[in-house]
Tab-separated table of C-alpha atoms and ligand atoms in Angstrom:
chain	number	residue	atom	x	y	z
A	1443	MET	CA	131.529	123.730	82.627
A	1444	THR	CA	133.805	122.303	80.138
A	1445	THR	CA	132.050	121.520	76.426
A	1446	SER	CA	133.601	118.271	74.801
A	1447	PRO	CA	133.973	117.962	71.735
A	1448	SER	CA	130.579	115.700	71.070
A	1449	ASP	CA	128.692	118.725	72.454
A	1450	LEU	CA	129.789	120.818	69.905
A	1451	ALA	CA	128.023	121.837	66.616
A	1452	ALA	CA	128.291	119.340	63.151
A	1453	PRO	CA	131.259	119.645	61.071
A	1454	PRO	CA	130.505	122.426	58.279
A	1455	GLY	CA	128.328	120.786	55.769
A	1456	ALA	CA	126.606	118.489	57.843
A	1457	ALA	CA	122.597	120.774	58.486
A	1458	ARG	CA	121.908	118.572	61.771
A	1459	VAL	CA	123.878	116.253	63.779
A	1460	HIS	CA	123.030	113.014	65.468
A	1461	ASN	CA	121.507	114.604	68.737
A	1462	PHE	CA	122.267	111.706	71.524
A	1463	GLY	CA	121.713	114.483	74.309
A	1464	ALA	CA	119.906	113.760	77.369
A	1465	GLY	CA	117.880	116.345	76.968
A	1466	PRO	CA	116.796	118.892	76.059
A	1467	ALA	CA	116.370	116.426	73.555
A	1468	ALA	CA	116.449	115.594	69.603
A	1469	LEU	CA	112.578	116.502	68.363
A	1470	PRO	CA	111.244	114.849	65.277
A	1471	LEU	CA	112.421	116.951	62.402
A	1472	PRO	CA	108.544	116.651	61.023
A	1473	VAL	CA	107.556	118.496	63.719
A	1474	LEU	CA	110.425	121.206	63.848
A	1475	GLU	CA	109.704	121.632	60.223
A	1476	GLU	CA	106.424	122.127	60.662
A	1477	VAL	CA	106.818	124.627	63.742
A	1478	ARG	CA	108.566	126.636	61.409
A	1479	ARG	CA	105.947	126.611	58.645
A	1480	ASP	CA	103.430	127.774	61.645
A	1481	LEU	CA	105.644	130.490	62.985
A	1482	LEU	CA	104.985	133.046	61.039
A	1483	ASP	CA	101.564	132.678	60.181
A	1484	PHE	CA	99.928	130.040	62.566
A	1485	ARG	CA	96.916	128.389	60.461
A	1486	GLY	CA	95.008	131.352	58.770
A	1487	THR	CA	95.674	133.850	61.687
A	1488	GLY	CA	98.329	136.181	60.708
A	1489	MET	CA	100.393	135.194	63.677
A	1490	SER	CA	102.499	132.824	65.134
A	1491	ILE	CA	100.990	130.962	68.115
A	1492	LEU	CA	103.759	132.582	70.183
A	1493	GLU	CA	101.879	135.562	70.053
A	1494	SER	CA	98.300	134.508	70.196
A	1495	SER	CA	96.093	134.666	73.182
A	1496	HIS	CA	95.943	131.859	75.663
A	1497	ARG	CA	91.915	133.029	75.896
A	1498	GLY	CA	91.625	133.180	71.796
A	1499	ALA	CA	90.043	130.434	69.406
A	1500	ALA	CA	93.502	129.322	68.022
A	1501	TYR	CA	95.011	128.427	71.060
A	1502	GLY	CA	91.497	126.980	72.688
A	1503	GLU	CA	92.196	124.282	69.671
A	1504	VAL	CA	95.785	123.253	70.255
A	1505	HIS	CA	95.092	123.281	74.070
A	1506	ARG	CA	92.002	120.626	73.389
A	1507	ASP	CA	94.222	118.876	70.603
A	1508	THR	CA	97.072	118.516	72.532
A	1509	LYS	CA	95.192	117.014	75.655
A	1510	GLU	CA	93.086	114.941	73.074
A	1511	ALA	CA	96.439	113.996	71.502
A	1512	LEU	CA	97.839	112.708	74.990
A	1513	ARG	CA	94.924	110.843	75.875
A	1514	GLU	CA	94.750	108.924	72.857
A	1515	LEU	CA	98.027	107.548	73.279
A	1516	LEU	CA	96.885	106.678	77.158
A	1517	ASP	CA	94.160	104.903	75.513
A	1518	GLY	CA	91.770	107.558	76.768
A	1519	ALA	CA	92.844	107.553	80.168
A	1520	PRO	CA	89.126	107.742	81.865
A	1521	ASP	CA	89.424	108.612	84.954
A	1522	HIS	CA	92.954	110.598	84.799
A	1523	GLU	CA	92.944	114.362	84.351
A	1524	ILE	CA	95.956	115.918	81.937
A	1525	LEU	CA	97.323	118.856	83.386
A	1526	PHE	CA	100.166	121.148	81.536
A	1527	MET	CA	102.241	123.096	84.891
A	1528	GLY	CA	105.621	125.286	84.898
A	1529	GLY	CA	108.827	124.300	86.674
A	1530	GLY	CA	109.887	121.412	85.259
A	1531	ALA	CA	110.024	117.767	86.887
A	1532	ARG	CA	111.373	118.880	89.919
A	1533	THR	CA	108.960	121.215	90.871
A	1534	GLN	CA	106.617	118.216	90.619
A	1535	PHE	CA	108.805	116.692	93.496
A	1536	GLY	CA	107.707	119.336	95.836
A	1537	LEU	CA	103.808	119.143	94.516
A	1538	VAL	CA	103.169	115.700	94.493
A	1539	PRO	CA	104.258	115.677	98.698
A	1540	TRP	CA	102.083	118.798	98.948
A	1541	ASN	CA	98.891	118.028	97.349
A	1542	LEU	CA	98.963	114.064	97.727
A	1543	LEU	CA	100.814	113.765	101.205
A	1544	PRO	CA	98.948	114.820	104.490
A	1545	ALA	CA	100.981	117.076	106.887
A	1546	GLY	CA	102.826	114.739	108.813
A	1547	GLY	CA	101.777	111.873	106.662
A	1548	SER	CA	104.180	109.343	105.243
A	1549	ALA	CA	104.853	108.457	101.983
A	1550	ASP	CA	107.064	105.575	100.098
A	1551	TYR	CA	109.812	105.762	97.382
A	1552	LEU	CA	112.109	103.654	95.513
A	1553	VAL	CA	115.354	105.240	95.172
A	1554	THR	CA	117.275	104.517	91.755
A	1555	GLY	CA	119.108	107.558	91.313
A	1556	ARG	CA	119.652	111.212	91.964
A	1557	TRP	CA	116.333	112.431	91.105
A	1558	ALA	CA	114.463	109.794	93.136
A	1559	GLU	CA	116.999	111.241	95.877
A	1560	MET	CA	115.712	115.026	95.219
A	1561	ALA	CA	111.905	113.837	95.135
A	1562	VAL	CA	112.368	111.974	98.610
A	1563	ALA	CA	114.119	115.185	100.292
A	1564	GLU	CA	111.087	117.042	98.911
A	1565	ALA	CA	108.527	115.012	100.709
A	1566	ALA	CA	110.601	115.192	103.752
A	1567	LYS	CA	109.542	118.949	104.001
A	1568	ARG	CA	106.002	117.898	104.352
A	1569	GLY	CA	105.993	114.491	106.361
A	1570	THR	CA	107.734	111.354	106.138
A	1571	GLY	CA	109.631	110.072	102.837
A	1572	ARG	CA	110.514	106.587	103.769
A	1573	VAL	CA	113.029	104.888	101.390
A	1574	SER	CA	112.000	101.699	100.736
A	1575	TRP	CA	114.034	100.444	98.518
A	1576	SER	CA	117.854	101.960	97.312
A	1577	SER	CA	120.228	101.319	94.798
A	1578	GLU	CA	122.832	103.734	96.544
A	1579	ASP	CA	125.235	100.923	97.483
A	1580	THR	CA	125.777	99.446	93.969
A	1581	GLY	CA	125.946	103.162	92.471
A	1582	HIS	CA	122.286	103.335	91.324
A	1583	ASP	CA	123.219	100.042	88.472
A	1584	ARG	CA	119.702	98.702	89.137
A	1585	VAL	CA	116.049	98.934	89.703
A	1586	PRO	CA	113.943	96.880	92.225
A	1587	GLY	CA	112.770	93.313	91.544
A	1588	ALA	CA	109.086	92.944	92.117
A	1589	GLY	CA	108.906	91.682	95.863
A	1590	ASP	CA	112.596	93.418	96.841
A	1591	TYR	CA	110.752	96.421	98.854
A	1592	PRO	CA	107.985	96.626	101.379
A	1593	VAL	CA	105.308	99.274	100.806
A	1594	ASP	CA	103.344	100.521	103.899
A	1595	PRO	CA	99.601	99.842	103.749
A	1596	GLU	CA	99.530	103.407	105.574
A	1597	ALA	CA	101.407	104.991	102.653
A	1598	ALA	CA	100.018	107.748	101.039
A	1599	TYR	CA	101.334	107.194	97.950
A	1600	LEU	CA	104.135	104.693	96.211
A	1601	HIS	CA	106.676	107.348	94.314
A	1602	TYR	CA	109.222	105.873	91.654
A	1603	THR	CA	111.287	106.666	88.430
A	1604	SER	CA	110.645	104.372	85.744
A	1605	ASN	CA	113.603	105.611	83.699
A	1606	ASN	CA	116.822	107.099	85.545
A	1607	THR	CA	118.338	109.332	82.792
A	1608	ILE	CA	121.866	109.526	84.699
A	1609	TYR	CA	122.049	106.082	85.076
A	1610	GLY	CA	120.691	104.419	82.350
A	1611	THR	CA	118.443	102.034	84.101
A	1612	GLN	CA	114.997	101.386	83.954
A	1613	TYR	CA	111.724	99.747	85.247
A	1614	ALA	CA	110.523	96.730	82.688
A	1615	ALA	CA	106.800	96.920	84.120
A	1616	PRO	CA	105.919	99.381	86.770
A	1617	PRO	CA	106.306	97.941	90.478
A	1618	ASP	CA	103.227	97.016	92.515
A	1619	SER	CA	101.980	99.326	95.168
A	1620	GLY	CA	98.803	97.147	95.959
A	1621	PRO	CA	96.120	99.867	97.041
A	1622	VAL	CA	98.577	102.026	97.834
A	1623	PRO	CA	98.207	105.238	94.535
A	1624	LEU	CA	101.605	104.926	92.050
A	1625	VAL	CA	103.159	108.159	91.318
A	1626	CYS	CA	105.726	107.839	88.624
A	1627	ASP	CA	108.897	110.817	87.480
A	1628	MET	CA	108.342	109.656	84.108
A	1629	SER	CA	110.097	112.356	82.810
A	1630	SER	CA	112.688	110.615	80.402
A	1631	ASP	CA	110.532	107.547	79.400
A	1632	VAL	CA	107.030	108.907	79.031
A	1633	LEU	CA	104.938	107.614	75.828
A	1634	SER	CA	108.226	105.523	75.051
A	1635	ARG	CA	106.280	102.371	75.427
A	1636	PRO	CA	102.418	101.251	76.233
A	1637	LEU	CA	101.745	102.257	79.389
A	1638	ASP	CA	98.171	101.258	81.659
A	1639	ILE	CA	97.810	104.609	83.187
A	1640	SER	CA	94.498	102.707	85.050
A	1641	ARG	CA	97.291	101.575	87.339
A	1642	PHE	CA	98.613	104.649	88.602
A	1643	GLY	CA	97.574	107.737	90.687
A	1644	LEU	CA	99.747	110.348	88.974
A	1645	ILE	CA	102.389	110.342	86.435
A	1646	TYR	CA	104.682	113.584	85.760
A	1647	ALA	CA	107.018	114.425	82.971
A	1648	GLY	CA	109.163	117.501	82.074
A	1649	ALA	CA	108.687	117.568	78.301
A	1650	GLN	CA	112.099	118.079	76.751
A	1651	LYS	CA	113.187	114.477	76.695
A	1652	ASN	CA	110.426	112.529	74.919
A	1653	LEU	CA	107.244	115.214	74.500
A	1654	GLY	CA	108.654	118.519	73.114
A	1655	PRO	CA	110.515	121.599	74.796
A	1656	ALA	CA	111.220	122.660	77.846
A	1657	GLY	CA	108.542	124.630	79.936
A	1658	VAL	CA	105.589	122.348	80.343
A	1659	THR	CA	105.427	119.719	82.403
A	1660	VAL	CA	102.613	117.014	82.028
A	1661	VAL	CA	100.845	115.649	84.414
A	1662	VAL	CA	98.317	112.864	84.397
A	1663	VAL	CA	96.428	112.438	87.887
A	1664	ARG	CA	93.766	110.113	88.989
A	1665	ARG	CA	90.255	112.204	89.512
A	1666	ASP	CA	89.725	110.734	92.928
A	1667	LEU	CA	92.773	111.971	94.263
A	1668	LEU	CA	92.290	116.338	93.593
A	1669	GLU	CA	90.369	116.653	96.526
A	1670	ARG	CA	93.526	115.979	98.359
A	1671	SER	CA	95.069	119.388	97.368
A	1672	PRO	CA	94.437	121.126	100.703
A	1673	ALA	CA	93.279	124.619	100.298
A	1674	ASP	CA	96.020	126.637	101.332
A	1675	LEU	CA	97.977	125.936	98.180
A	1676	PRO	CA	98.469	128.780	96.237
A	1677	ASP	CA	96.189	127.803	93.392
A	1678	THR	CA	98.624	127.313	90.288
A	1679	LEU	CA	100.741	124.650	92.410
A	1680	SER	CA	97.326	122.949	93.025
A	1681	TYR	CA	96.553	119.734	91.130
A	1682	ARG	CA	92.793	120.217	92.226
A	1683	LYS	CA	92.652	124.237	90.922
A	1684	MET	CA	94.655	123.652	87.808
A	1685	ALA	CA	92.306	120.515	86.953
A	1686	GLU	CA	89.243	122.915	87.409
A	1687	LYS	CA	90.247	125.188	85.205
A	1688	ASP	CA	91.582	122.899	82.742
A	1689	SER	CA	95.198	124.134	83.297
A	1690	LEU	CA	93.997	127.776	82.177
A	1691	LEU	CA	93.789	129.185	85.206
A	1692	ASN	CA	96.761	131.785	84.403
A	1693	THR	CA	98.704	131.744	80.936
A	1694	PRO	CA	100.496	128.394	80.413
A	1695	PRO	CA	103.227	127.723	78.303
A	1696	VAL	CA	101.601	128.350	74.819
A	1697	PHE	CA	104.325	127.408	72.574
A	1698	ALA	CA	105.886	123.956	74.570
A	1699	ILE	CA	101.916	123.330	74.727
A	1700	TYR	CA	101.583	123.302	71.173
A	1701	VAL	CA	104.525	121.531	70.302
A	1702	VAL	CA	103.857	118.766	72.250
A	1703	GLY	CA	100.891	118.560	70.467
A	1704	ARG	CA	102.457	118.280	67.720
A	1705	VAL	CA	104.801	115.497	68.511
A	1706	ALA	CA	102.039	113.652	70.016
A	1707	ARG	CA	100.411	113.594	66.570
A	1708	HIS	CA	103.312	112.798	64.743
A	1709	LEU	CA	103.379	109.741	67.307
A	1710	LEU	CA	100.204	108.661	66.697
A	1711	ALA	CA	100.784	108.954	62.786
A	1712	ARG	CA	103.276	106.357	63.377
A	1713	GLY	CA	101.852	103.496	64.941
A	1714	GLY	CA	101.190	105.089	68.471
A	1715	VAL	CA	103.623	103.915	71.630
A	1716	VAL	CA	103.267	100.642	69.950
A	1717	GLY	CA	105.555	101.560	67.229
A	1718	ALA	CA	107.426	103.745	69.480
A	1719	ALA	CA	108.415	100.960	71.316
A	1720	ARG	CA	109.258	98.438	68.862
A	1721	ARG	CA	111.691	101.094	67.435
A	1722	ASN	CA	113.329	101.969	71.057
A	1723	GLU	CA	113.624	98.269	71.465
A	1724	GLU	CA	115.824	98.148	68.447
A	1725	LYS	CA	117.625	101.019	68.741
A	1726	ALA	CA	118.852	99.864	72.196
A	1727	ALA	CA	119.586	96.329	71.109
A	1728	LEU	CA	121.567	97.412	68.590
A	1729	LEU	CA	123.921	99.077	71.311
A	1730	TYR	CA	123.707	97.134	74.228
A	1731	ARG	CA	124.771	93.868	71.110
A	1732	VAL	CA	127.834	95.893	70.252
A	1733	ILE	CA	128.742	96.827	74.097
A	1734	ASP	CA	128.084	92.858	74.659
A	1735	GLU	CA	130.213	91.638	72.185
A	1736	SER	CA	133.140	94.170	72.887
A	1737	GLY	CA	134.891	91.437	74.572
A	1738	GLY	CA	134.959	93.864	78.043
A	1739	PHE	CA	136.583	97.206	76.000
A	1740	TYR	CA	132.580	99.153	76.389
A	1741	ARG	CA	131.485	98.383	79.867
A	1742	GLY	CA	127.865	98.901	80.864
A	1743	HIS	CA	126.943	100.812	83.835
A	1744	ALA	CA	123.858	99.177	84.312
A	1745	ARG	CA	122.743	95.223	85.324
A	1746	PRO	CA	121.557	93.381	81.977
A	1747	GLU	CA	118.529	93.225	83.417
A	1748	SER	CA	117.361	96.818	84.462
A	1749	ARG	CA	119.025	98.261	81.300
A	1750	SER	CA	117.241	101.086	80.064
A	1751	ARG	CA	115.303	101.345	76.375
A	1752	MET	CA	116.152	105.372	76.302
A	1753	ASN	CA	119.509	106.125	78.246
A	1754	VAL	CA	122.545	103.732	77.163
A	1755	THR	CA	125.239	104.831	79.823
A	1756	PHE	CA	128.925	102.796	79.330
A	1757	ARG	CA	132.676	103.026	79.793
A	1758	LEU	CA	135.803	102.852	77.811
A	1759	PRO	CA	139.176	101.359	79.484
A	1760	SER	CA	140.265	104.796	80.164
A	1761	GLU	CA	139.452	108.232	80.472
A	1762	GLU	CA	142.042	108.788	77.557
A	1763	LEU	CA	140.245	106.295	75.266
A	1764	GLU	CA	136.598	108.392	76.726
A	1765	ARG	CA	137.752	111.397	75.484
A	1766	ARG	CA	139.172	110.496	71.740
A	1767	PHE	CA	136.057	108.349	71.567
A	1768	LEU	CA	133.868	111.875	72.078
A	1769	GLU	CA	136.213	113.646	69.646
A	1770	GLU	CA	135.805	111.284	67.232
A	1771	ALA	CA	132.044	111.341	67.493
A	1772	GLY	CA	131.931	115.244	67.171
A	1773	ARG	CA	133.835	114.955	64.320
A	1774	ALA	CA	131.447	112.427	62.533
A	1775	GLY	CA	128.478	114.301	63.739
A	1776	MET	CA	127.552	113.275	66.913
A	1777	ALA	CA	126.535	115.273	69.591
A	1778	GLY	CA	125.292	115.047	73.431
A	1779	LEU	CA	127.074	111.880	73.993
A	1780	LYS	CA	129.075	112.852	77.177
A	1781	GLY	CA	127.720	111.116	80.182
A	1782	HIS	CA	126.422	112.702	83.198
A	1783	ARG	CA	129.314	113.455	85.675
A	1784	SER	CA	128.536	111.285	88.570
A	1785	VAL	CA	129.190	107.686	85.791
A	1786	GLY	CA	131.505	109.628	83.973
A	1787	GLY	CA	131.940	107.767	80.148
A	1788	ILE	CA	129.865	107.721	77.623
A	1789	ARG	CA	125.762	108.486	77.679
A	1790	ALA	CA	123.903	107.898	74.342
A	1791	SER	CA	120.005	109.122	75.011
A	1792	ILE	CA	118.167	107.339	72.492
A	1793	TYR	CA	114.585	108.874	73.055
A	1794	ASN	CA	111.728	108.491	70.716
A	1795	ALA	CA	113.263	111.386	68.233
A	1796	ILE	CA	116.659	109.397	67.658
A	1797	GLU	CA	116.029	107.623	64.278
A	1798	LEU	CA	117.898	104.419	63.758
A	1799	ALA	CA	119.939	105.323	61.057
A	1800	SER	CA	121.521	107.795	63.880
A	1801	VAL	CA	122.130	104.798	66.102
A	1802	GLN	CA	123.263	102.552	63.300
A	1803	ALA	CA	126.015	105.360	62.921
A	1804	LEU	CA	127.168	105.731	66.621
A	1805	ALA	CA	127.533	101.652	66.543
A	1806	GLU	CA	129.411	101.779	63.535
A	1807	LEU	CA	131.583	104.045	65.311
A	1808	MET	CA	132.002	102.237	68.561
A	1809	GLU	CA	132.647	99.061	66.657
A	1810	ASP	CA	135.397	100.470	64.026
A	1811	PHE	CA	136.424	102.259	67.330
A	1812	ARG	CA	137.468	99.278	69.142
A	1813	ARG	CA	139.045	97.391	66.423
A	1814	ARG	CA	141.581	100.658	66.018
A	1815	ALA	CA	142.117	100.442	69.983
A	1816	ALA	CA	142.984	97.075	69.837
A	1817	GLN	CA	145.313	97.503	67.149
A	1818	SER	CA	147.176	100.087	68.707
B	1191	PLP	C1	113.869	111.630	85.474
B	1191	PLP	C2	114.149	112.957	85.875
B	1191	PLP	N1	113.500	113.108	86.778
B	1191	PLP	C3	113.201	114.693	87.132
B	1191	PLP	C4	114.382	115.694	85.720
B	1191	PLP	C5	114.443	116.964	86.354
B	1191	PLP	O1	113.113	117.697	85.410
B	1191	PLP	P1	113.507	119.273	85.209
B	1191	PLP	O2	114.640	119.992	84.930
B	1191	PLP	O3	112.602	119.392	84.228
B	1191	PLP	O4	112.972	119.961	86.374
B	1191	PLP	C6	115.201	114.927	85.257
B	1191	PLP	C7	116.325	116.169	84.298
B	1191	PLP	O5	116.471	115.352	83.693
B	1191	PLP	C8	115.037	113.476	84.695
B	1191	PLP	O6	116.175	113.091	84.008
């Protein structure tokens, strides 16, 4: 893989770059500073949390507090269990059908991108993954509107991807699945806005975009669905078994869970998901305004009504200009802006931890670059 100039480190002297990477992504600076402080001596234990037993009191408190903070951000989630699992979100593509889909049964999928395609392919290994709607014909530039997709009333669940990291599309509201349990891959927009968890059978999210470092996947599952996990699944892959043991069936990814807890507490101190939504809205609006007022110089990939507040994807008039833009961005201390290879162009990932000042710097560069390109 080639490294683009904007993926390179900051120019000498700049302590931290504006990190627009899609994931693993930027973490809040105060959290990183707290983690550094804790690293050699975690709260007077004389050892790092990395070195603490997962059965000990110090980690026990971290585990409990991380769950509690997440619960608070999810309005208590009284009917749901919060699980910490390994294997990334992609493992959940398989675990959802293996736990929730009876052998030979059928589940519905809304296919709005590469990740959803992979998810439906995993369902086909267990039963039928029925594509009830797809945006493939238009390059995954949109999400369905209410009523665009039929839901089979017999389906074991309806699965969708709330934010399509690669394409920069996002659902404004969860789809309506009626009585069929709603399952969501929320890897790239979890906790970026308020969520009515009571509408969901299950959500899952790899941590490395909005929640913390890679290594843990947060699964929030409605209790009544736990009985669907078949007895012949390996214990560590069974939602039921993991819930019975409070995700401590074996050694959990302790460090990742600890950081997720600190990120969640940091978010709560900044107005929770309501505060996050307000800030994310403002950041996204700034970039989309620059795109819309560029007279066609910047072309957004997503249709306006499907635009993501997390990943802003756009093209420039030529690949040469895109290359120069990335080079300039790199020199200005901006990293991670190269678009995914299947869309090309530029992708600015502006998750919770990206400050408005970083987005303002990018917006200014975009405007300045366009003005100069028009003159040359
Ligand atoms: C929406 C979405 N789902 C799933 C994944 C895969 O996540 P993981 O690498 O944790 O398996 C990604 C990764 O970028 C993603 O953006």
